[in-house]
XYZ file of C-alpha atoms in Angstrom:
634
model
C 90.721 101.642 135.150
C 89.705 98.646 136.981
C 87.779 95.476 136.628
C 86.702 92.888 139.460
C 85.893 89.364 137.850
C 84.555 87.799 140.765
C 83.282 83.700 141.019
C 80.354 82.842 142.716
C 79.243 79.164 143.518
C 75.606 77.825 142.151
C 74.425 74.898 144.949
C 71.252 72.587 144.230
C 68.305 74.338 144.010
C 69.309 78.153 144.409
C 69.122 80.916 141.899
C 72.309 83.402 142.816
C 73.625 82.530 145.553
C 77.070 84.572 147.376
C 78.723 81.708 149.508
C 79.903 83.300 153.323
C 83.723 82.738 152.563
C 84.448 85.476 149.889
C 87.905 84.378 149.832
C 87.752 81.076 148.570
C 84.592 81.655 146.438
C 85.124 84.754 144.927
C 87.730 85.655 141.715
C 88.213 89.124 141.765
C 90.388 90.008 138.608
C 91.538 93.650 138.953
C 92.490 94.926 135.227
C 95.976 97.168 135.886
C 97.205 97.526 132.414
C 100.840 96.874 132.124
C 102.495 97.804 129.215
C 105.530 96.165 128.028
C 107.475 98.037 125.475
C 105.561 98.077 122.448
C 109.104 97.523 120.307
C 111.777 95.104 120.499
C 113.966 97.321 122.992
C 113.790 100.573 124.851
C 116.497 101.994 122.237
C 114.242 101.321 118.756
C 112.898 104.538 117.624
C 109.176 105.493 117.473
C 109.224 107.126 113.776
C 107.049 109.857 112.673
C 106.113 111.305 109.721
C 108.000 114.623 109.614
C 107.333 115.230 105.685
C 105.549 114.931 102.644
C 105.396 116.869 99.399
C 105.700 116.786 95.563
C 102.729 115.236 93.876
C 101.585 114.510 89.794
C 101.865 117.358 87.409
C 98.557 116.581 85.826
C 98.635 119.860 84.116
C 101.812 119.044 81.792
C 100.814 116.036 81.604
C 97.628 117.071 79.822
C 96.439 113.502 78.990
C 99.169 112.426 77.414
C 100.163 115.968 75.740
C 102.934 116.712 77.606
C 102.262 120.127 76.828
C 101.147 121.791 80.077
C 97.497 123.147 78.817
C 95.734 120.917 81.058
C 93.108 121.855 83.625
C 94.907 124.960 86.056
C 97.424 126.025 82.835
C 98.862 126.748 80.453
C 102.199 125.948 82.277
C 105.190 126.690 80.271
C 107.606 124.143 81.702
C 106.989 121.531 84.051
C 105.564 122.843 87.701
C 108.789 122.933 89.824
C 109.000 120.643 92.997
C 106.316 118.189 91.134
C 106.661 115.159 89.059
C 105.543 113.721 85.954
C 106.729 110.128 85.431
C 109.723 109.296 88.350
C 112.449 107.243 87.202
C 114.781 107.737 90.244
C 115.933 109.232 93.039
C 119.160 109.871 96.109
C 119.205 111.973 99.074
C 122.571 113.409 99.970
C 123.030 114.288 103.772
C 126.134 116.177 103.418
C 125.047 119.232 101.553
C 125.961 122.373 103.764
C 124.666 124.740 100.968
C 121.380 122.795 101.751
C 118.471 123.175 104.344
C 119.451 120.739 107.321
C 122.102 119.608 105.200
C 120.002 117.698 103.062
C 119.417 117.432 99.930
C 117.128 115.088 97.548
C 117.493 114.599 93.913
C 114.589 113.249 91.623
C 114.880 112.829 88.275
C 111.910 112.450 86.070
C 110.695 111.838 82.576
C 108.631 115.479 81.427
C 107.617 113.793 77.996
C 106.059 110.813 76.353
C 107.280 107.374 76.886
C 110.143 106.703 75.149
C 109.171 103.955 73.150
C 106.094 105.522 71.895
C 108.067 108.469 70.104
C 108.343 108.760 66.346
C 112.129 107.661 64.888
C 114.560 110.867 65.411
C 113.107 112.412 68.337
C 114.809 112.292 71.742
C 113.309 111.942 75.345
C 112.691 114.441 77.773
C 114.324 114.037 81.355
C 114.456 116.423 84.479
C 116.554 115.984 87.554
C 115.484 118.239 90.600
C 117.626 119.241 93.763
C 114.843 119.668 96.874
C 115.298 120.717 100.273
C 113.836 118.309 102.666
C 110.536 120.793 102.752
C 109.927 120.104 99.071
C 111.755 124.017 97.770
C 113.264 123.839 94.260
C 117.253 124.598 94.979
C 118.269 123.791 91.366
C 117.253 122.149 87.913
C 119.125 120.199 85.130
C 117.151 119.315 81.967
C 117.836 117.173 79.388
C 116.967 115.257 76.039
C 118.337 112.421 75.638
C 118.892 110.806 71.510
C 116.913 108.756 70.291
C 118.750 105.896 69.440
C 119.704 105.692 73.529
C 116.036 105.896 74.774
C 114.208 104.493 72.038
C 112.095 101.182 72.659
C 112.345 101.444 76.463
C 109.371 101.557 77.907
C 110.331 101.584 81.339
C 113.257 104.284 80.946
C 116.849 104.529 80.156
C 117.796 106.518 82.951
C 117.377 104.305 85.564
C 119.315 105.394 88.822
C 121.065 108.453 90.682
C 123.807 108.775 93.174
C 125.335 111.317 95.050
C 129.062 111.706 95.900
C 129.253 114.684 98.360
C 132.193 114.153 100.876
C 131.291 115.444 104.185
C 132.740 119.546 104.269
C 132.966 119.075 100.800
C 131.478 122.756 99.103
C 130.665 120.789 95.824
C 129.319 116.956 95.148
C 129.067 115.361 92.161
C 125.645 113.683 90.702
C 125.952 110.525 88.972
C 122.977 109.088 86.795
C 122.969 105.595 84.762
C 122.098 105.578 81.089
C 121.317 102.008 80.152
C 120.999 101.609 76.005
C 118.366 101.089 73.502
C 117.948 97.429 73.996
C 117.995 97.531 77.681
C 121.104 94.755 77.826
C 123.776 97.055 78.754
C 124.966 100.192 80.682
C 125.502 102.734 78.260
C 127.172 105.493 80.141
C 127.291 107.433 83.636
C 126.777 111.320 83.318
C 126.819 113.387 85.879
C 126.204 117.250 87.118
C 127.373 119.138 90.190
C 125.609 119.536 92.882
C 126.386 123.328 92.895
C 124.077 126.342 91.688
C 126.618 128.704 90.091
C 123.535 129.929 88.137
C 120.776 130.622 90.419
C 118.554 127.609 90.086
C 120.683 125.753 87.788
C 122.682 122.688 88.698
C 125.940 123.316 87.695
C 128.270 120.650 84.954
C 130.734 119.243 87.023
C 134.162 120.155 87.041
C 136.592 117.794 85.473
C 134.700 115.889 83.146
C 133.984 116.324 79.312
C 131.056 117.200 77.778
C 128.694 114.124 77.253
C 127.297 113.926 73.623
C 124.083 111.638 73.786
C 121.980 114.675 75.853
C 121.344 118.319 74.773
C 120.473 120.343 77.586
C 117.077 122.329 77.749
C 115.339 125.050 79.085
C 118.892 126.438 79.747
C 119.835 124.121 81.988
C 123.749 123.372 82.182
C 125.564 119.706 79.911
C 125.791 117.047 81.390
C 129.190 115.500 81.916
C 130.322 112.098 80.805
C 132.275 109.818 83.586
C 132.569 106.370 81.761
C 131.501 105.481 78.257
C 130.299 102.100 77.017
C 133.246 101.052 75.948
C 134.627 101.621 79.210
C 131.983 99.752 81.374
C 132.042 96.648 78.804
C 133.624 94.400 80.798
C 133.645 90.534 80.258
C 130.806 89.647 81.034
C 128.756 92.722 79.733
C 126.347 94.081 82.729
C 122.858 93.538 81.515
C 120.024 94.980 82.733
C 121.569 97.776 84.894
C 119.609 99.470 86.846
C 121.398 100.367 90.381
C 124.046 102.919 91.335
C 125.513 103.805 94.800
C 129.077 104.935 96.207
C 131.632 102.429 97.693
C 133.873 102.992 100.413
C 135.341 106.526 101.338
C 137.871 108.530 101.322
C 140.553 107.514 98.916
C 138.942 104.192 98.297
C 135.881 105.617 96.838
C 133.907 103.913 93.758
C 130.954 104.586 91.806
C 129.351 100.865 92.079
C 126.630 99.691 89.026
C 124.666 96.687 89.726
C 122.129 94.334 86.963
C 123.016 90.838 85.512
C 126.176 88.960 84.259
C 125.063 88.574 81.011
C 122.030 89.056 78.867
C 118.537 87.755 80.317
C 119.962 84.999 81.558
C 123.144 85.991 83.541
C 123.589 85.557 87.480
C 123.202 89.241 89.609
C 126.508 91.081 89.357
C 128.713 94.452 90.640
C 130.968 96.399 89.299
C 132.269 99.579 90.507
C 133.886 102.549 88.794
C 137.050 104.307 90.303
C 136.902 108.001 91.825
C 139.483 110.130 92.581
C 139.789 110.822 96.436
C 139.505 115.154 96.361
C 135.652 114.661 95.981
C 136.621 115.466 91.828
C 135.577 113.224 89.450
C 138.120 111.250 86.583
C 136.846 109.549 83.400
C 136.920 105.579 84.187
C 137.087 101.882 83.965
C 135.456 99.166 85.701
C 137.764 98.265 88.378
C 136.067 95.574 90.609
C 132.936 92.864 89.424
C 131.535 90.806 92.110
C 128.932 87.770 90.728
C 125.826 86.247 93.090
C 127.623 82.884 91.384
C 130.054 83.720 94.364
C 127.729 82.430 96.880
C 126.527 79.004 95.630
C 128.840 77.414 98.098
C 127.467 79.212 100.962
C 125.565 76.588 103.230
C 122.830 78.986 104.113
C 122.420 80.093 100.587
C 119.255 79.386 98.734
C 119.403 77.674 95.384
C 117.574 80.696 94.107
C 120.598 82.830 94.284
C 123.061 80.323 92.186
C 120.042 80.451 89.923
C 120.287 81.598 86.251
C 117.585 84.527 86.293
C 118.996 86.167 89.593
C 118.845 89.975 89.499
C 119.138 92.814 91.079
C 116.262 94.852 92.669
C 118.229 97.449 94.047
C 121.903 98.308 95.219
C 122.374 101.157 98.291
C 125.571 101.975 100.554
C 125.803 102.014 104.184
C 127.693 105.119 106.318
C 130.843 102.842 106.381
C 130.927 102.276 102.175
C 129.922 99.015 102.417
C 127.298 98.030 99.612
C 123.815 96.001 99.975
C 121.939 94.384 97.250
C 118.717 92.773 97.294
C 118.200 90.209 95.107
C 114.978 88.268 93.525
C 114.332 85.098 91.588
C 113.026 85.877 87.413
C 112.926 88.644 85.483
C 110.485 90.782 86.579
C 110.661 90.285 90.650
C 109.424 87.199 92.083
C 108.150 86.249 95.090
C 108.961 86.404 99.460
C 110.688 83.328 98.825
C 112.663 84.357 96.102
C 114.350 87.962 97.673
C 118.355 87.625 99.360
C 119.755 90.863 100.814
C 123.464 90.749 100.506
C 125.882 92.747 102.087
C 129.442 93.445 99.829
C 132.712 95.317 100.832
C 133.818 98.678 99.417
C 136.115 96.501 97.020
C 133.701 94.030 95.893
C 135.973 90.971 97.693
C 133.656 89.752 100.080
C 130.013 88.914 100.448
C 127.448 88.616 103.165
C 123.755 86.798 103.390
C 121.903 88.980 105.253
C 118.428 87.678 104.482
C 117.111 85.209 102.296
C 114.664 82.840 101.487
C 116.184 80.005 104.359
C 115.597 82.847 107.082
C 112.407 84.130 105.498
C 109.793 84.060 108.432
C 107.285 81.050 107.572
C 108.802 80.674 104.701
C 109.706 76.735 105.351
C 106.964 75.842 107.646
C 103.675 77.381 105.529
C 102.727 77.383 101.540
C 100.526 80.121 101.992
C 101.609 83.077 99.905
C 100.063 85.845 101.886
C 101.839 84.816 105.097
C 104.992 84.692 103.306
C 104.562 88.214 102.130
C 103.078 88.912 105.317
C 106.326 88.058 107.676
C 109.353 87.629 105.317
C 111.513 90.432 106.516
C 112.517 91.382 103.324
C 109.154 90.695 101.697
C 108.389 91.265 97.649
C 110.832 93.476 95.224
C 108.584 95.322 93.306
C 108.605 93.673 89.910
C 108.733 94.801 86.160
C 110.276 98.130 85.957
C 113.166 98.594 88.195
C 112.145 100.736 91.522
C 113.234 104.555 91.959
C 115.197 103.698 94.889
C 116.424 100.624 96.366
C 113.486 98.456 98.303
C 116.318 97.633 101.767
C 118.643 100.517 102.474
C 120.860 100.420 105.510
C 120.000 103.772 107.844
C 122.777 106.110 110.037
C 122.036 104.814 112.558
C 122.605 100.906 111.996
C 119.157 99.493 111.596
C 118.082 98.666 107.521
C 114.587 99.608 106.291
C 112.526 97.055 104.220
C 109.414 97.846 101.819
C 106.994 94.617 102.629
C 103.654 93.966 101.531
C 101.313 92.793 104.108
C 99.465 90.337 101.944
C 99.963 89.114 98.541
C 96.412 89.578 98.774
C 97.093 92.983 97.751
C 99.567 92.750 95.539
C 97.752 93.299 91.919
C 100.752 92.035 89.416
C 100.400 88.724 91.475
C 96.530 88.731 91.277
C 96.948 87.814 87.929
C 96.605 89.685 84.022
C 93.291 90.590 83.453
C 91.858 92.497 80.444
C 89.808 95.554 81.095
C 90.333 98.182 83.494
C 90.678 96.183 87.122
C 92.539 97.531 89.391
C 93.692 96.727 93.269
C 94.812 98.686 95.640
C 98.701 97.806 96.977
C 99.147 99.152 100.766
C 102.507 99.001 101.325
C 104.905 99.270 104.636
C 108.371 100.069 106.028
C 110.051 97.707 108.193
C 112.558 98.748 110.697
C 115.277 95.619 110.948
C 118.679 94.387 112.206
C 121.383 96.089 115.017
C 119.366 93.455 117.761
C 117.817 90.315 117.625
C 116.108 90.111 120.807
C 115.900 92.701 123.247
C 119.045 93.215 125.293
C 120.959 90.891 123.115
C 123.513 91.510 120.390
C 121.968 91.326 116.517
C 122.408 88.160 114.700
C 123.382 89.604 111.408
C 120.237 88.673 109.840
C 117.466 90.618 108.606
C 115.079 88.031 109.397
C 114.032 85.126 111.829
C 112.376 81.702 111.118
C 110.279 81.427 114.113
C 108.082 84.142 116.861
C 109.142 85.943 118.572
C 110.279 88.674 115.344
C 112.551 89.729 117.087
C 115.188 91.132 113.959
C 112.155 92.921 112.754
C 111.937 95.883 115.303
C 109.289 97.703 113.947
C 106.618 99.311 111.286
C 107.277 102.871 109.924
C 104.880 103.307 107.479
C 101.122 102.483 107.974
C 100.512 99.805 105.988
C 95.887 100.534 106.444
C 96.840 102.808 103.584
C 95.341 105.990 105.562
C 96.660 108.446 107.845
C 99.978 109.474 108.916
C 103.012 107.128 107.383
C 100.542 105.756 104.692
C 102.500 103.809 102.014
C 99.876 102.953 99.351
C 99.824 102.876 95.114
C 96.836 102.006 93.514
C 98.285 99.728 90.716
C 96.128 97.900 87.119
C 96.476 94.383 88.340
C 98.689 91.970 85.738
C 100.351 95.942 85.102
C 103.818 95.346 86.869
C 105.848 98.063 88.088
C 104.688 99.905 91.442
C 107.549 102.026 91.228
C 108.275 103.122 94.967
C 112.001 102.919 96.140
C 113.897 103.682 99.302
C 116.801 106.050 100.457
C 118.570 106.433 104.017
C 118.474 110.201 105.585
C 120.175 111.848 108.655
C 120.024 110.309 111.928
C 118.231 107.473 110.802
C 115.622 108.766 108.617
C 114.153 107.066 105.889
C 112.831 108.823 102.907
C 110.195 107.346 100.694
C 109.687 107.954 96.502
C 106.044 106.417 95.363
C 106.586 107.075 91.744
C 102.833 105.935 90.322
C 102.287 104.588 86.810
C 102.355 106.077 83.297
C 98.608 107.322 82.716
C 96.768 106.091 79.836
C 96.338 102.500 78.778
C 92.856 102.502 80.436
C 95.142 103.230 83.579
C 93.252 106.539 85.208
C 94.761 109.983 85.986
C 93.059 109.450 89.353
C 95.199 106.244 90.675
C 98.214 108.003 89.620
C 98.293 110.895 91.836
C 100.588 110.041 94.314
C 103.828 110.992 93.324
C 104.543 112.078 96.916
C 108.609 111.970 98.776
C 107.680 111.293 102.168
C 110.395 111.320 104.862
C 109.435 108.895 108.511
C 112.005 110.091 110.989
C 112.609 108.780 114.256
C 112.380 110.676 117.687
C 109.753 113.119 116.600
C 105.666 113.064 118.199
C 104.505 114.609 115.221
C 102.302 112.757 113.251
C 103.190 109.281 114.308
C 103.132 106.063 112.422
C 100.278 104.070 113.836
C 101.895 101.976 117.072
C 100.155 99.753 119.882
C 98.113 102.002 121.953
C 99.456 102.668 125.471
C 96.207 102.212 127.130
C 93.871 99.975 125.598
C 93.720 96.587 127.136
C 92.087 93.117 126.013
C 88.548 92.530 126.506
C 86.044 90.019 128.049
C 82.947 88.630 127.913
C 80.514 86.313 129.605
C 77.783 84.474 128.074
C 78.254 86.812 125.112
C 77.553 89.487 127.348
C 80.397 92.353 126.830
C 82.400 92.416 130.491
C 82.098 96.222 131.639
C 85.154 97.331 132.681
C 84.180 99.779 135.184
C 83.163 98.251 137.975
C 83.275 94.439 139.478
C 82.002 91.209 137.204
C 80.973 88.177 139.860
C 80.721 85.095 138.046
C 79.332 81.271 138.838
C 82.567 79.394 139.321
C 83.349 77.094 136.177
C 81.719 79.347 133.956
C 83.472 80.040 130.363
C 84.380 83.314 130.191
C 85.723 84.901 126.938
C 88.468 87.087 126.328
C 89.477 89.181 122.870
C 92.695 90.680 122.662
C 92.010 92.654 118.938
C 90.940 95.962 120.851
C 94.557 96.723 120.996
C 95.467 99.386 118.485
C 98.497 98.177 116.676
C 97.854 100.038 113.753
C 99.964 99.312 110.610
C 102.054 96.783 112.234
C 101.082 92.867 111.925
C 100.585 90.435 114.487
C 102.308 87.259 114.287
C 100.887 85.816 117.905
C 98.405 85.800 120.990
C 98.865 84.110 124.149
C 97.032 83.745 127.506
C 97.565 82.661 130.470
C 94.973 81.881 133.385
C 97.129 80.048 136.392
C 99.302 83.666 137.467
C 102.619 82.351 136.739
C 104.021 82.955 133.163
C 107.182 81.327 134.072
C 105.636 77.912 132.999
C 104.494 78.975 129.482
C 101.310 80.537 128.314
C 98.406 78.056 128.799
C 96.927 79.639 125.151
C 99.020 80.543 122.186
C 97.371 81.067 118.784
C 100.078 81.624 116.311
C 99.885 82.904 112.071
C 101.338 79.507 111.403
C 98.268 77.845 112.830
C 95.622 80.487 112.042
C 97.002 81.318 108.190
C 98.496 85.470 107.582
C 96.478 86.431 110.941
C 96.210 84.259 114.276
C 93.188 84.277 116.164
C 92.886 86.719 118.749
C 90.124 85.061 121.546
C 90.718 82.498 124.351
C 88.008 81.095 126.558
C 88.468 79.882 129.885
C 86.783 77.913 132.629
C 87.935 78.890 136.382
C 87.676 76.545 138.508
C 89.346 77.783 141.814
C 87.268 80.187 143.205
C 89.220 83.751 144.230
C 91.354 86.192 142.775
C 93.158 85.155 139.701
C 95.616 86.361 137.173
C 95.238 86.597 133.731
C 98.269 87.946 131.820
C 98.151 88.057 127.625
C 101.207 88.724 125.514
C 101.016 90.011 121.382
C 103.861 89.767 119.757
C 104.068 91.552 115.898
C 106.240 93.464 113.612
C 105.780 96.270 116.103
C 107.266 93.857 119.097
C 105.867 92.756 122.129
C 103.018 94.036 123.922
C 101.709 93.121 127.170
C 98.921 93.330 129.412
C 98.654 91.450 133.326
C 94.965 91.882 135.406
């Protein structure tokens, strides 16, 4: 496709008028789209969306029944390979018995909320093993007592994590138990990750029987790893509500994150001893790291020496190292507020990664939606904790980051309001770290104060809410609690648990559907998340008057003529800056550059020009976004 722009003279007295020297009178502006890479460098994934399955078990459900006589039953048991109410969830990658050597674990609650049952009567729990295709390959269900789960209305079991040492025939399933009053980590159980019995996870080898579950629908006991008394440790870990594995090897630990203290107490750590075979042994606390730690750090917020810190979320990387994203109050907080921290296996030293001093905007502009819009690390969901971490770091050395695009869409921030009002929450995946700039080595961050973006590489999921890698929840604004988490996969994969609210409440069956694991994997054409189109250009106009790009334009010389760079399909990214140039030589800056800073969340994407040298010009235009840099030259 080309387009001629061409500049004709008006004289005294003349209508249209072609002057005899075309070369000094005329522009002719041929359109040759050149396309810059669309992400940050030439070796940042384009990701895909290579699954999606699961979805709500409305028929157990049954309104609130729990008794699987709603519409499509009766259903005896809860429908395999679909949820009722996730809690939590882990993907193991080193599961030979396993399709593609993956397996992911979700474990969900089958029966009413806990704090809504009558004295004596326990809790209902599942915890699935799927293939990466969504097949059941095994089952463990439990009830949990009463005086554990009772008056927890967002769930005692609150995380899962897999120890599976690579060749391994057997892992080892870990869940946290938090108790009654929500202040402290009652125990870790666990199960195997074998099926001895044909769809049955198996109880893991080495370990007693635990006492506060009763198995059910001939499932297999649980086993107890550490009991309350053993992971009471000075000061107690409140609110606990993230598990991963440290280190490897020989120097492996089961790591628990939540607060120092009751309510009030800083973020903390504290890991759990394993034995190096890939067994399991009955355990102490044997490392605590506190976010009081970093208050001396000069590029440390005040938020995270604050009383109030906690944890959002705790994941491991390939080389055992832990990250933990942290958040101001006690039910999330906002852009500002989040710091991703980086720990060793043993708990000794700590790492900012991100935080509210790098947070994009976050210095420069008040506006909340921009915040949310370009903080790296965006918005921990708030009020009950996540299935999944909300940063994880990937296989292949880049992190992932749920963000929220605006705040604008965020309905616990749009404020309580009575009645059923409800806003939809479009979420996204951010692709950060391993560079900083194209060509250049990363910084260590997870985010960047100024444009270019250039630690956030790019957008996985599609944050318009439709189409292929759509993250969305519909959520009851002033409810709390979106309840999607995070999890690494193989070869940089990232898999995705929207977990949906607990129906009722004058919160409808129909906006809690989704339910849905969804796996975005990198290299594949399949169904790709929405990217900057490879051939769409910017437009232009004259006198209003759409330019047609299909043949030559001749314009009077110092006329205005307009150009719009928002045809460009960028689809779920964001863009954070436009800029034009009209003298054919980059080199000296852009002579237009409209940035979010200036424009609020979304700069504005038109320029207008007067030319007035008459010939062939240049007219290059650059959009940068979370996507990277795009570029087009005519």
């Amino acid at each position: 496709m080309a387009v001629h722009l061409r500049i004709f003279a008006r004289t005294a007295g003349s209508s249209r008028r072609r002057l005899a020297r075309p070369a000094a009178l005329l522009l002719a502006l041929a359109l040759a789209a050149v396309l810059a890479p669309a992400v940050a460098s030439a070796a940042t994934p384009t990701y895909s969306e290579a699954h999606r399955f699961g979805s709500f078990d409305s028929t157990w459900y049954d309104g609130g029944a729990f008794d699987g006589q709603g519409a499509g039953g009766p259903e005896t048991a809860p429908a395999p390979g679909k949820f009722v109410q996730p809690a939590a969830f882990a993907v193991d990658t080193n599961d030979a018995t396993a399709p593609d050597g993956t397996a992911v674990y979700v474990l969900d609650r089958t029966g009413p909320e806990p704090s809504t049952l009558a004295p004596g009567t326990p809790s209902q729990w599942r915890l699935q093993k799927l293939s990466d295709t969504g097949a059941v390959l095994g089952v463990a269900s439990f009830a949990l007592n009463e005086d554990v789960s009772q008056q927890l209305s967002f769930g005692p079991v609150s995380a899962i994590a897999v120890d599976h040492q690579s060749g391994a025939p057997a892992g080892t399933v870990y869940l946290l138990v938090r108790s009654g009053d929500q202040s402290l980590a009652q125990e870790v159980i666990a199960f195997s990750t074998a099926t001895t019995t044909p769809g049955k996870l198996d109880s893991p080898a080495g370990l007693p029987a635990d006492t506060l579950t009763t198995p059910t629908d001939g499932s297999n006991p649980a086993g107890l790893l550490s009991t309350a008394a053993q992971l009471d440790v000075d000061p107690n870990l409140g609110y606990p509500s993230g598990l991963a594995i440290a280190g490897t090897g020989a120097g492996r630990a089961l790591a628990i994150s939540g607060r120092a203290g009751f309510l009030a107490g800083p973020a903390a750590v504290d890991t759990v001893a394993l034995t190096a075979s890939g067994g399991v042994q009955v355990g102490d606390v044997v490392d605590t790291w506190s976010s009081d730690s970093l208050a001396s750090d000069p590029n440390a917020p005040a938020s995270i020496a604050r009383r109030g810190v906690t944890d959002n979320g705790l994941s491991s990387a390939p080389d055992g190292s832990l990250t933990v994203l942290l958040s101001n109050g006690l039910s999330g907080g906002t852009s500002d507020d989040a710091d991703v921290i980086k720990l060793n296996p043993t708990l000794s030293t700590a790492t900012i990664l991100a935080s509210a001093f790098n947070n994009l905007f976050s210095a420069t502009n008040a506006s909340a939606d921009l915040n949310a819009q370009w903080a790296a690390i965006s918005l921990p969901t708030p009020g009950s904790p996540a299935p999944g971490s909300q940063v994880v770091p990937l296989s292949d050395g880049h992190y992932a980051a749920l963000f929220l695009p605006s705040l604008a869409n965020f309905a616990w921030h749009a404020g309580s309001v009575s009645g059923a009002t409800y806003t939809p929450s479009n979420y996204g995946i951010r692709l950060l770290g391993a560079e900083s700039a194209p060509g250049q080595a990363w910084d260590g961050t997870l985010s960047n104060p100024d444009p270019p973006v250039s630690s956030i590489l790019n957008t996985l999921g599609n944050t318009s809410g439709v189409g292929a890698c759509a993250i969305s929840l519909q959520t009851q604004q002033g409810a709390g609690g979106s309840s999607i988490g995070l999890a690494a996969g193989k070869d940089g994969a990232v898999w995705v648990l929207i977990g949906g609210q607990e129906p009722g409440n004058d919160v409808p069956e129909a906006l809690t559907g989704s339910r849905r694991l969804i796996e975005l994997t990198p290299g594949s054409t399949s169904q790709a998340c929405s990217q900057p189109s490879a051939t769409s250009t910017f437009g232009a106009s004259v006198g209003g008057r759409p330019v047609d790009a299909s043949g030559p334009i001749t314009v009077p010389l110092g006329t205005t003529v307009d150009f719009d760079g928002s045809a460009l399909d960028y689809g779920g990214g964001t863009v954070s800056q436009y800029q034009w140039d009209f003298d054919g030589n980059t080199s000296n800056g852009y002579d237009v550059t409209n940035t979010a800073t200036e424009n609020g969340p979304t700069p504005l994407a038109t320029a207008s020009h007067q030319f007035t040298t008459p010939g062939p010009q240049t007219v290059s235009f650059q959009e940068t976004g979370d996507f990277g840099v795009v570029q087009r030259t005519a």
